mmCIF file of C-alpha atoms in Angstrom:
data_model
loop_
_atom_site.group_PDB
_atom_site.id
_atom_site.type_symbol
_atom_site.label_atom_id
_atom_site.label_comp_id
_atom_site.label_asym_id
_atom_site.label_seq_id
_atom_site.Cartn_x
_atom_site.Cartn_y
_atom_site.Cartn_z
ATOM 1 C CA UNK A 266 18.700 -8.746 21.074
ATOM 2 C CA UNK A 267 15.371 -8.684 22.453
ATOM 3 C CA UNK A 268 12.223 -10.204 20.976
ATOM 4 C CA UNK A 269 9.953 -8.456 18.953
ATOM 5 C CA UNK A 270 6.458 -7.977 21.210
ATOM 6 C CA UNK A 271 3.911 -10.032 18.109
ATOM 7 C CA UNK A 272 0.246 -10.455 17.400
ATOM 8 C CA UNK A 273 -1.712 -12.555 15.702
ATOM 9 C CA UNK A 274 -5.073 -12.050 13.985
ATOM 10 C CA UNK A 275 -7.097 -14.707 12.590
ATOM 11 C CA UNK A 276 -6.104 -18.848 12.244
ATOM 12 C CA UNK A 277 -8.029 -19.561 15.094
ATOM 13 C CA UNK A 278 -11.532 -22.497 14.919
ATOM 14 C CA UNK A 279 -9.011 -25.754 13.289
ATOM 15 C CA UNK A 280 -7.639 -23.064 10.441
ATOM 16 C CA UNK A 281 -4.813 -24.272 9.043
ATOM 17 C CA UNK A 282 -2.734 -20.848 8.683
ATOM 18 C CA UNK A 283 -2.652 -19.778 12.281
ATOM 19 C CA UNK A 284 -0.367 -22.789 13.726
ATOM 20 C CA UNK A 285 1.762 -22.177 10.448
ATOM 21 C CA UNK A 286 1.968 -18.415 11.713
ATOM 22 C CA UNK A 287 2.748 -19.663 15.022
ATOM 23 C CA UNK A 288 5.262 -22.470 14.533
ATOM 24 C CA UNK A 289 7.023 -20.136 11.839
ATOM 25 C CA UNK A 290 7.629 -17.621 13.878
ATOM 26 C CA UNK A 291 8.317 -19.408 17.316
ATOM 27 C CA UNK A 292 10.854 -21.200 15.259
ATOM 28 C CA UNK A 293 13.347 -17.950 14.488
ATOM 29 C CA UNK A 294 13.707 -17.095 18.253
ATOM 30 C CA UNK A 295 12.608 -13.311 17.269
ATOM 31 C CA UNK A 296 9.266 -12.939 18.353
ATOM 32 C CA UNK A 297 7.310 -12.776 21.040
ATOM 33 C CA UNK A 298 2.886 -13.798 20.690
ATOM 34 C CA UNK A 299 1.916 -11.192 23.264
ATOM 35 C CA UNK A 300 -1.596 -11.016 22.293
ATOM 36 C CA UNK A 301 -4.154 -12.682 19.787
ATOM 37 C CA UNK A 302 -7.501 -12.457 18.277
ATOM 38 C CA UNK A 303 -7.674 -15.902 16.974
ATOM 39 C CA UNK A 304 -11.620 -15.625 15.613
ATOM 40 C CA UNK A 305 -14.290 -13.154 15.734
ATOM 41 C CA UNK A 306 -16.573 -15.966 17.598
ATOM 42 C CA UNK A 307 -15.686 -15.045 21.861
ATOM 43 C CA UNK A 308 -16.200 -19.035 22.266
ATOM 44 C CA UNK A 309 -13.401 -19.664 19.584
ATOM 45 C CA UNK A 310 -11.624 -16.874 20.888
ATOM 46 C CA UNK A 311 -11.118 -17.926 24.484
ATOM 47 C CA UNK A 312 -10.752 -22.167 23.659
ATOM 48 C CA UNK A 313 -7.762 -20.950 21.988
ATOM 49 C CA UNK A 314 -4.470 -22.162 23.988
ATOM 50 C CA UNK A 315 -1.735 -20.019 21.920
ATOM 51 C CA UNK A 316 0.336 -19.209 25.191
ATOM 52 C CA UNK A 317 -1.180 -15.693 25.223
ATOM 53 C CA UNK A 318 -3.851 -13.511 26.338
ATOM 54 C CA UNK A 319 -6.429 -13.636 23.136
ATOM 55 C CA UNK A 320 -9.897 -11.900 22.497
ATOM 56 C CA UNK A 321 -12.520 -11.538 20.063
ATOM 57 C CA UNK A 322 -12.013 -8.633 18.993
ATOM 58 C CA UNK A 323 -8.817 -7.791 16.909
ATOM 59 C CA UNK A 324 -9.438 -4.066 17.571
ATOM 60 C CA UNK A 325 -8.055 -4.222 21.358
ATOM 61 C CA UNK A 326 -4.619 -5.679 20.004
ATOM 62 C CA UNK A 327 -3.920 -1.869 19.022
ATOM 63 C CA UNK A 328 -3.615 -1.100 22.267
ATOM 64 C CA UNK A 329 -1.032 -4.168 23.280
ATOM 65 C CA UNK A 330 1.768 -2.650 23.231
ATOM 66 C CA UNK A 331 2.700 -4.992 19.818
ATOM 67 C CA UNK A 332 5.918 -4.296 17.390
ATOM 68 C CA UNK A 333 4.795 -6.543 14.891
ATOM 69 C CA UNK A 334 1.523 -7.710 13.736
ATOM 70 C CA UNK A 335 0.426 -10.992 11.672
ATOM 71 C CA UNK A 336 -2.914 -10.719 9.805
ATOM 72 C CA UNK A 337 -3.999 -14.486 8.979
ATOM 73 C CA UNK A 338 -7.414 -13.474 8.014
ATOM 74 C CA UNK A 339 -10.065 -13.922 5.133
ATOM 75 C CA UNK A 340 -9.242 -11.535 2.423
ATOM 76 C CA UNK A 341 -12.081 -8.909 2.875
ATOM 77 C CA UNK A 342 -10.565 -8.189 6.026
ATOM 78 C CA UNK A 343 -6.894 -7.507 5.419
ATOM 79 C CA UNK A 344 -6.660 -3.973 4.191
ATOM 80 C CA UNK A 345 -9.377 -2.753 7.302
ATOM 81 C CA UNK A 346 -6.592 -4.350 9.448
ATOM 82 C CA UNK A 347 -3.394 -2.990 8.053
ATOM 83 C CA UNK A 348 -4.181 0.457 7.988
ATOM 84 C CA UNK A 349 -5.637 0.496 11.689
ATOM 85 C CA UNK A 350 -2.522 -1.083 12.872
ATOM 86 C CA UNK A 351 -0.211 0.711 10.605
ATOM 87 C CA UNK A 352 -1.624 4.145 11.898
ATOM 88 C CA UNK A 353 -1.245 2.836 15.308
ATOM 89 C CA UNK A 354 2.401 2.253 14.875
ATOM 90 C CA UNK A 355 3.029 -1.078 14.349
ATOM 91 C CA UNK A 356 4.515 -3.051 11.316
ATOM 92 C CA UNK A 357 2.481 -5.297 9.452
ATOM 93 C CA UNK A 358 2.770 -9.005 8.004
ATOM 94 C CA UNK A 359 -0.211 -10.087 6.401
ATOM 95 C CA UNK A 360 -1.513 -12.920 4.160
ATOM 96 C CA UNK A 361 -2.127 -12.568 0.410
ATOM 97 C CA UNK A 362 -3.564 -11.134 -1.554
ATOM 98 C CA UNK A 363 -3.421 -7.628 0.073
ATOM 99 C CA UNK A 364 -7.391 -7.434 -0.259
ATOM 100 C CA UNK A 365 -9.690 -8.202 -2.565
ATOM 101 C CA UNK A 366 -9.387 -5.864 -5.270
ATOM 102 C CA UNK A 367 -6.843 -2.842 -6.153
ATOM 103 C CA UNK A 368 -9.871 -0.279 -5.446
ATOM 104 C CA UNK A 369 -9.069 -0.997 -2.092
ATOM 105 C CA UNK A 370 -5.711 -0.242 -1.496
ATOM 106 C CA UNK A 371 -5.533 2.418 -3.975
ATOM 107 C CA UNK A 372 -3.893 5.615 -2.704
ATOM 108 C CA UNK A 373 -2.492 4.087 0.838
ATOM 109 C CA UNK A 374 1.001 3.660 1.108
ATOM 110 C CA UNK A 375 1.940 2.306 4.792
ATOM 111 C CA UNK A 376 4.402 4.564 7.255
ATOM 112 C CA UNK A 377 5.783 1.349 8.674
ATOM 113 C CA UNK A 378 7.446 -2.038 7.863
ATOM 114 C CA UNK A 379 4.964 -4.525 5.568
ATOM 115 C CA UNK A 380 5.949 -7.750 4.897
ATOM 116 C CA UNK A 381 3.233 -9.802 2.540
ATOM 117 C CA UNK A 382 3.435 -14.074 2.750
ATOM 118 C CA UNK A 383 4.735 -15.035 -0.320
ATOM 119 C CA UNK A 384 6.759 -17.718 1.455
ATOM 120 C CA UNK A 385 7.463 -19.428 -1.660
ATOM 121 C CA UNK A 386 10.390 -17.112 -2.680
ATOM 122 C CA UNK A 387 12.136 -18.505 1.384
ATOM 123 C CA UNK A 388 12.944 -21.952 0.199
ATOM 124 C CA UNK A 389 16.953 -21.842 0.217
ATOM 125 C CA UNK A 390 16.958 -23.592 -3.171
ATOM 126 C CA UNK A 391 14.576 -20.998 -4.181
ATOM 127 C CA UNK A 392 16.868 -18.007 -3.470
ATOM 128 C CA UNK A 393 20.031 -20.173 -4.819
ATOM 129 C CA UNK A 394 18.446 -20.206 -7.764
ATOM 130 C CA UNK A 395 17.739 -16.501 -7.737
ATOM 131 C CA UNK A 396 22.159 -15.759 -6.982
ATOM 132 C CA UNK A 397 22.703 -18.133 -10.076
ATOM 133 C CA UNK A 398 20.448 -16.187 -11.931
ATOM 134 C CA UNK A 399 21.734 -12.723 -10.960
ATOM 135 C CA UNK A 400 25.062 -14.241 -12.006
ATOM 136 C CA UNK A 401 24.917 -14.829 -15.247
ATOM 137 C CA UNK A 402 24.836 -18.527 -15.047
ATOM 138 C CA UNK A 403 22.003 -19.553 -17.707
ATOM 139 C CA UNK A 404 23.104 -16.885 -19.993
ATOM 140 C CA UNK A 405 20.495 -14.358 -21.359
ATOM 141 C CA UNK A 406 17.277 -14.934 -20.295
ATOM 142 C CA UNK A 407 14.395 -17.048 -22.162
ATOM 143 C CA UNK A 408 11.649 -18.916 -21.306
ATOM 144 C CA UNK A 409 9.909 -19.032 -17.931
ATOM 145 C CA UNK A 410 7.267 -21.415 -17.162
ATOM 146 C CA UNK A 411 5.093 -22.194 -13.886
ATOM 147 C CA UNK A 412 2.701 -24.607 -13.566
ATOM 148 C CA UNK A 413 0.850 -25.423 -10.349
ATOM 149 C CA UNK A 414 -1.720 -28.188 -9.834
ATOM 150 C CA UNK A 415 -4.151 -28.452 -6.700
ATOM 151 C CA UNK A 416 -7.246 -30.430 -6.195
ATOM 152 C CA UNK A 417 -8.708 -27.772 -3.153
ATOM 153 C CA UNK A 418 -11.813 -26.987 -4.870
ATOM 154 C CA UNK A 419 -13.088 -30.480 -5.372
ATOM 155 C CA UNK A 420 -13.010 -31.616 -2.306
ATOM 156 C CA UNK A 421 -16.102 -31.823 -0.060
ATOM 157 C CA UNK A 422 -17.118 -28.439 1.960
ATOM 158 C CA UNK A 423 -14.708 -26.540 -0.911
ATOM 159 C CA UNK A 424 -18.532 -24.738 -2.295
ATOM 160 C CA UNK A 425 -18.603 -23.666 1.274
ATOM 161 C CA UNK A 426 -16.390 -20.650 3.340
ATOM 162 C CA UNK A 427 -15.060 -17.413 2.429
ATOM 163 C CA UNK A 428 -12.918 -18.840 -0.397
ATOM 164 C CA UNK A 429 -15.557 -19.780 -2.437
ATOM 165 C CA UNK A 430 -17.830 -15.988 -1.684
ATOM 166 C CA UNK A 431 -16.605 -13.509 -3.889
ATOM 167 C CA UNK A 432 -17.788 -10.855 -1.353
ATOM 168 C CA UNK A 433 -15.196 -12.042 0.915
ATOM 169 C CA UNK A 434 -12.354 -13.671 -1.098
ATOM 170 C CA UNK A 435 -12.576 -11.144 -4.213
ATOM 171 C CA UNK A 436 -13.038 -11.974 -8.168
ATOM 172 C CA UNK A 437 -9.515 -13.817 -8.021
ATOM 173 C CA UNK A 438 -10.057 -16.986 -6.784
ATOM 174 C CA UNK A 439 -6.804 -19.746 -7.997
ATOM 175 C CA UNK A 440 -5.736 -16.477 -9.305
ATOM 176 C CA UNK A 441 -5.083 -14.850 -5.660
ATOM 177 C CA UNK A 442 -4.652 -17.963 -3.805
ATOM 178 C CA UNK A 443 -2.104 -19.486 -6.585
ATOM 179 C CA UNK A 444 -1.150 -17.079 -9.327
ATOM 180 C CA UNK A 445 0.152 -13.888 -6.840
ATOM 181 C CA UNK A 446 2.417 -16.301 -5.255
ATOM 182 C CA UNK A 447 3.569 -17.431 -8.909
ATOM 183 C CA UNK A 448 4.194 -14.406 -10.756
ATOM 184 C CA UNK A 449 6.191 -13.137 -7.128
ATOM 185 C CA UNK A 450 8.585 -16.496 -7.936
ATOM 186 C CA UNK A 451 8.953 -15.462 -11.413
ATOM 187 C CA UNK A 452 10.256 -11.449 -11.001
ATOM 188 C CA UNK A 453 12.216 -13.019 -7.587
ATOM 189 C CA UNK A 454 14.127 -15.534 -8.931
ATOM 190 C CA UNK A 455 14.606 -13.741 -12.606
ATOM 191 C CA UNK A 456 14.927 -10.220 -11.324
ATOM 192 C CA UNK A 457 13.084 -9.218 -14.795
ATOM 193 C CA UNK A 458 9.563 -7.912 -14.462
ATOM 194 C CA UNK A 459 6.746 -9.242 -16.107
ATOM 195 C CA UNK A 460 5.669 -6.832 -18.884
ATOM 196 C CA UNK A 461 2.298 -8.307 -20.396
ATOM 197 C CA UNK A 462 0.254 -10.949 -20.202
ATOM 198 C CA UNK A 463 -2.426 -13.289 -22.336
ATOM 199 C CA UNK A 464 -4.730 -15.164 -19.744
ATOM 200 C CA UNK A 465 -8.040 -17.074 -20.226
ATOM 201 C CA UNK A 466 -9.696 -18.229 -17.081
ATOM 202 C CA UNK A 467 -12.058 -20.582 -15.827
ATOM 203 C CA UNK A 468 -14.452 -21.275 -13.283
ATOM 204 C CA UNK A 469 -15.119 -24.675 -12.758
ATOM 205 C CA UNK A 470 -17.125 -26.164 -9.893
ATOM 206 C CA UNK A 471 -17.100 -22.313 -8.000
ATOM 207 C CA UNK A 472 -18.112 -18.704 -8.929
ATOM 208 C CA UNK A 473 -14.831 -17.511 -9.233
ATOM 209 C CA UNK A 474 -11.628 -18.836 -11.092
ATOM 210 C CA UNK A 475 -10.663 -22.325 -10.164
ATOM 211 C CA UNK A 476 -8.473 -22.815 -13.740
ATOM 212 C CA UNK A 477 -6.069 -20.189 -15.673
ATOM 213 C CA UNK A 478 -3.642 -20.614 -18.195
ATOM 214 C CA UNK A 479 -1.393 -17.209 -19.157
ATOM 215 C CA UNK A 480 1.157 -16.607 -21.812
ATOM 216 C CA UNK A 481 3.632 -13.419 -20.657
ATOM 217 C CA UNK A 482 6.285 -11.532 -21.380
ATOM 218 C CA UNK A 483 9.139 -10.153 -19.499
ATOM 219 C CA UNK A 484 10.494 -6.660 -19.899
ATOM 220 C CA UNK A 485 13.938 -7.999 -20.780
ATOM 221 C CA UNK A 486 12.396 -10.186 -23.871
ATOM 222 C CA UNK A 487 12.196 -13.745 -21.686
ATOM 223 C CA UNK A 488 8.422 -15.224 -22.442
ATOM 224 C CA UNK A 489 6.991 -18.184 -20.776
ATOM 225 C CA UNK A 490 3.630 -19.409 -19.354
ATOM 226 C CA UNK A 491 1.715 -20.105 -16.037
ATOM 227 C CA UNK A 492 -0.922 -22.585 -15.384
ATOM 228 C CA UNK A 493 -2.406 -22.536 -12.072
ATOM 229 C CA UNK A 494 -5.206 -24.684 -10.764
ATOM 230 C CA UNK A 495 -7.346 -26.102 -8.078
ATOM 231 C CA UNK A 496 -9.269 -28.936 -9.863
ATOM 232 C CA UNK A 497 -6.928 -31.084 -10.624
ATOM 233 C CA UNK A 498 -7.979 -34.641 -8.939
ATOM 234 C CA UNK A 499 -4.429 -35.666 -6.842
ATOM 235 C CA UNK A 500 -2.905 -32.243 -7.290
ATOM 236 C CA UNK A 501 -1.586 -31.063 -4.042
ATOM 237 C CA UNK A 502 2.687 -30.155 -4.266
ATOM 238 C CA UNK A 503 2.286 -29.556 -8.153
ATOM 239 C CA UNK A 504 3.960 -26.577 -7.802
ATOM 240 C CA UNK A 505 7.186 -26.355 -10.634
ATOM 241 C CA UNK A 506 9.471 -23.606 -11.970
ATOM 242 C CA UNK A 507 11.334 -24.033 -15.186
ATOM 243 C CA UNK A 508 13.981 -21.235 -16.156
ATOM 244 C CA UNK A 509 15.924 -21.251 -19.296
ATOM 245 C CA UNK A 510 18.490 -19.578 -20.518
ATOM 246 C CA UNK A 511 20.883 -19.174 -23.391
ATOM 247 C CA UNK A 512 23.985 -21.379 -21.748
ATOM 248 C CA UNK A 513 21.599 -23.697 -19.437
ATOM 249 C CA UNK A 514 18.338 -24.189 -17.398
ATOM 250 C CA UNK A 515 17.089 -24.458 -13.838
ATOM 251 C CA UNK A 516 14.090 -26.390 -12.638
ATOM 252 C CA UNK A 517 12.697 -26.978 -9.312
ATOM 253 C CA UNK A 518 9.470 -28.461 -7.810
ATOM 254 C CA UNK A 519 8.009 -27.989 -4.640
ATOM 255 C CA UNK A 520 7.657 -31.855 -4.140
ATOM 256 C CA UNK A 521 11.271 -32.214 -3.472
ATOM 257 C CA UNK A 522 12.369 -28.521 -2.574
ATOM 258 C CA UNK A 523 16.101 -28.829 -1.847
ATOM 259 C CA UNK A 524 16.451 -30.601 -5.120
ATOM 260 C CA UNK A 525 17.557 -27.518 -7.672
ATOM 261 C CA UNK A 526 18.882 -29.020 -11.053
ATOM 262 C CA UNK A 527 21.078 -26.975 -13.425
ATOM 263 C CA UNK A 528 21.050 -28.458 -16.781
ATOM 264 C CA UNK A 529 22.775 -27.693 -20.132
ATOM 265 C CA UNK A 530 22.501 -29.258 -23.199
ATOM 266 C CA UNK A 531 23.170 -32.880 -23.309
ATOM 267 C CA UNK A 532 23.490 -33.190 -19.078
ATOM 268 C CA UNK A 533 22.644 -31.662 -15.888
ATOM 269 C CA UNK A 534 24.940 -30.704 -12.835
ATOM 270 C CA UNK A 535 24.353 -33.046 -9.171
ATOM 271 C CA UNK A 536 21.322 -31.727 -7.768
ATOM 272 C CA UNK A 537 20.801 -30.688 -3.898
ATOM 273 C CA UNK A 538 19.682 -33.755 -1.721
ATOM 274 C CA UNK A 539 15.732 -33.568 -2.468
ATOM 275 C CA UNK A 540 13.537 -34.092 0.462
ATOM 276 C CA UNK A 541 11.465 -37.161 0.389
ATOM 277 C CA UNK A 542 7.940 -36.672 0.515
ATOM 278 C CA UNK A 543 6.968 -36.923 3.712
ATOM 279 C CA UNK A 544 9.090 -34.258 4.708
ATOM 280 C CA UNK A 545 7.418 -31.335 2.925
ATOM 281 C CA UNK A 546 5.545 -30.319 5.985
ATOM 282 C CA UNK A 547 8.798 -29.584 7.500
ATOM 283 C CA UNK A 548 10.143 -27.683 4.491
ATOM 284 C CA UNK A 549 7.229 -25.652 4.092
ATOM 285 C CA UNK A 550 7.111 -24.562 7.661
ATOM 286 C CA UNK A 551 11.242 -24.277 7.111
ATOM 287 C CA UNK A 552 10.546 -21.936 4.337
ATOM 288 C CA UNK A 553 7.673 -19.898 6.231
ATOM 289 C CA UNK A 554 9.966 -19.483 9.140
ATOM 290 C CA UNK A 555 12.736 -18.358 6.861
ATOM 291 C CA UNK A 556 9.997 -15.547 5.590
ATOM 292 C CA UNK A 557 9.795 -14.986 9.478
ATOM 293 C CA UNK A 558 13.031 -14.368 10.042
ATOM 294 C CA UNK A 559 13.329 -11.509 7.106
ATOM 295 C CA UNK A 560 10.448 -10.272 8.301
ATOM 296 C CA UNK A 561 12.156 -9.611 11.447
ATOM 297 C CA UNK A 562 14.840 -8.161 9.738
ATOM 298 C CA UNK A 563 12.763 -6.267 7.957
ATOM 299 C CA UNK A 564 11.287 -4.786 11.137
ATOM 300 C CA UNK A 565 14.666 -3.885 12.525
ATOM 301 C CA UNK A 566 15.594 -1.938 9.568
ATOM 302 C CA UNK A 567 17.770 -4.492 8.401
ATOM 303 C CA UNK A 568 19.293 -5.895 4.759
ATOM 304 C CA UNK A 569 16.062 -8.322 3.975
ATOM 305 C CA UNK A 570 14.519 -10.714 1.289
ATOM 306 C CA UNK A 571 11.102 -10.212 2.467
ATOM 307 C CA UNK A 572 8.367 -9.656 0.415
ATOM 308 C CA UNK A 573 7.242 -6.132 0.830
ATOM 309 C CA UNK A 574 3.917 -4.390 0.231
ATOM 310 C CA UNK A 575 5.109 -3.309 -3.036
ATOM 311 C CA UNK A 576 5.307 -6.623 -3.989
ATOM 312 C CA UNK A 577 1.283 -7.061 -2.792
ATOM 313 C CA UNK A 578 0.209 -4.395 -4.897
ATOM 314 C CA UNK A 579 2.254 -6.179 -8.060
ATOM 315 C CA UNK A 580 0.088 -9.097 -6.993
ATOM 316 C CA UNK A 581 -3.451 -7.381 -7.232
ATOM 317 C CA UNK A 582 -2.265 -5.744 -10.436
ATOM 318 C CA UNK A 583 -1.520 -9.339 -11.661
ATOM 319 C CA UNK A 584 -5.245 -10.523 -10.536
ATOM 320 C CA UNK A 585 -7.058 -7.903 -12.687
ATOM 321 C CA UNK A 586 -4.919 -7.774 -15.148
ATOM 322 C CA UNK A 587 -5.329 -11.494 -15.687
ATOM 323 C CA UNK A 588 -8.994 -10.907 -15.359
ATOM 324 C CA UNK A 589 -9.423 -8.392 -17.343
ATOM 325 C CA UNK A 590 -7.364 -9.990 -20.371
ATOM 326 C CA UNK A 591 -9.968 -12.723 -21.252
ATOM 327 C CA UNK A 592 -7.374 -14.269 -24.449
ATOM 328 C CA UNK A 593 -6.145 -10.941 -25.376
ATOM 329 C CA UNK A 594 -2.462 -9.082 -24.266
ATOM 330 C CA UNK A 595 -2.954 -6.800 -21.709
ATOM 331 C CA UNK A 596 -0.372 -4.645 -19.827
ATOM 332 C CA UNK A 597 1.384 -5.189 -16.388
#
């Protein structure tokens, strides 16, 4: 089967993203980088060594000849992007969130394959927790909880960027950068959507949310809670899911991610070998090219996993809705 022809916009100037983009993808065999625009800055641009023509500007990639495009880019810039290439005929993986707020994807639907980065939902324990789920292993559904600690926004230069300018990154802040990829766990693994929530949020250190706690409630009568946050001194892998059900519960943390537990009252069943911690580079990039690889399906018309634009637009929903609660229930 031949490659797909790819692109890459954005990741370029010592971003971390764009080699993730790049290993991820080199690593499932089914892509081709064919062209890049790795910044907007022509010096940037052309010190850029991806093993591929690149330019400047991301606007002459729409004439490359691409199958696939990968939008890596600050947030203000993502829905500008998608539609150009989606008109021109090529299918679209881009970072989240979608954009910056639902005002700006409202009323655009794209003709073509979108796949959106919630690379969480890859992780093979992940998705074994999601089959266990959809077979009735925990028994009815109760409580879901999430809770993700980071440190990002204390450390030094974190004041500084696009992440911390609301004008580029949007009003969501740990919200978009934690929260969207939280509340796409939750409905993935559960398969239940969630209904309502209760959030207050915080903005510590930074004009925008850096804290938020959220009570919610699924539409199949599961509740649970979310805490997400970025200034958390020695956060960094904090990310943990903790399902319960009637008959048992799963839990999983990102800091050892093949280490799934299944536990019932009184004892637990052998978990998966856990990773040590040195080796969660290699999962996450693992997991990212696993995203990669249904994207590719995804593409080809294929049975897929991937996260689809749909699933974006559930994640700006989540956002405002969060945003717009401020301690009371709102809908979802």
């Amino acid at each position: 089967m031949s490659r797909l022809r790819w692109g890459l916009v954005g990741g370029g100037g010592g971003a971390k993203v764009g080699p993730v983009h790049l290993q991820a993808a080199r690593q499932t065999g089914a892509f081709e980088l064919v062209a890049a625009a790795p910044s907007s800055r022509p010096e940037v641009a052309a010190a850029t060594d991806w093993g591929c023509p690149t330019t400047a500007n991301w606007r002459d990639l729409l004439t490359a000849g691409l199958d696939a495009v990968s939008i890596a880019t600050p947030n203000h810039l993502h829905m500008e992007m998608a539609r150009a290439f989606d008109a021109a005929g090529v299918a679209v993986i881009c970072d989240k969130p979608l954009a910056r707020t639902l005002a700006e994807i409202e009323g655009w639907t794209p003709a073509n394959p979108f796949v959106v980065t919630y690379n969480y939902s890859a992780y093979p324990a992940v998705r074994r927790a999601r089959d266990l789920l959809a077979v009735g292993a925990l028994g009815d559904l109760q409580l879901v909880r999430i809770g993700w600690a980071q440190d990002g926004r204390l450390k030094p230069g974190a004041a500084e960027g696009w992440r911390a300018d609301p004008a580029r990154s949007g009003p969501g802040g740990t919200l978009g950068d934690l929260g969207t990829h939280c509340i796409h766990l939750a409905e993935f693994v559960t398969g239940d959507r969630v209904r309502e929530l209760n959030a207050e949020v915080s903005g510590f250190h930074l004009p925008l949310p850096t804290d938020a706690t959220l009570l919610w409630r699924f539409a199949g009568g599961a509740r649970g809670s979310l805490w997400v946050s970025q200034v958390v001194p020695g956060g960094g892998k904090g990310l943990e899911l903790l399902i319960a059900g009637t008959k048992a519960t799963l839990r999983w943390r990102l800091a050892a991610p093949d280490d799934l537990q299944l536990l019932s009252v009184g004892e637990s069943a052998d978990p998966l070998p856990a990773l040590p911690p040195e080796a969660w580079q290699a999962g996450f990039t693992d997991a990212f090219a696993a995203l990669y690889t249904d994207a590719a399906r995804t593409i080809r018309g294929e049975p897929s996993l991937a996260p689809t634009y749909a699933d974006g637009v559930r994640g700006m929903h989540f956002i405002e809705a969060a945003i717009r609660s401020n301690g009371a229930w709102v809908g979802l």
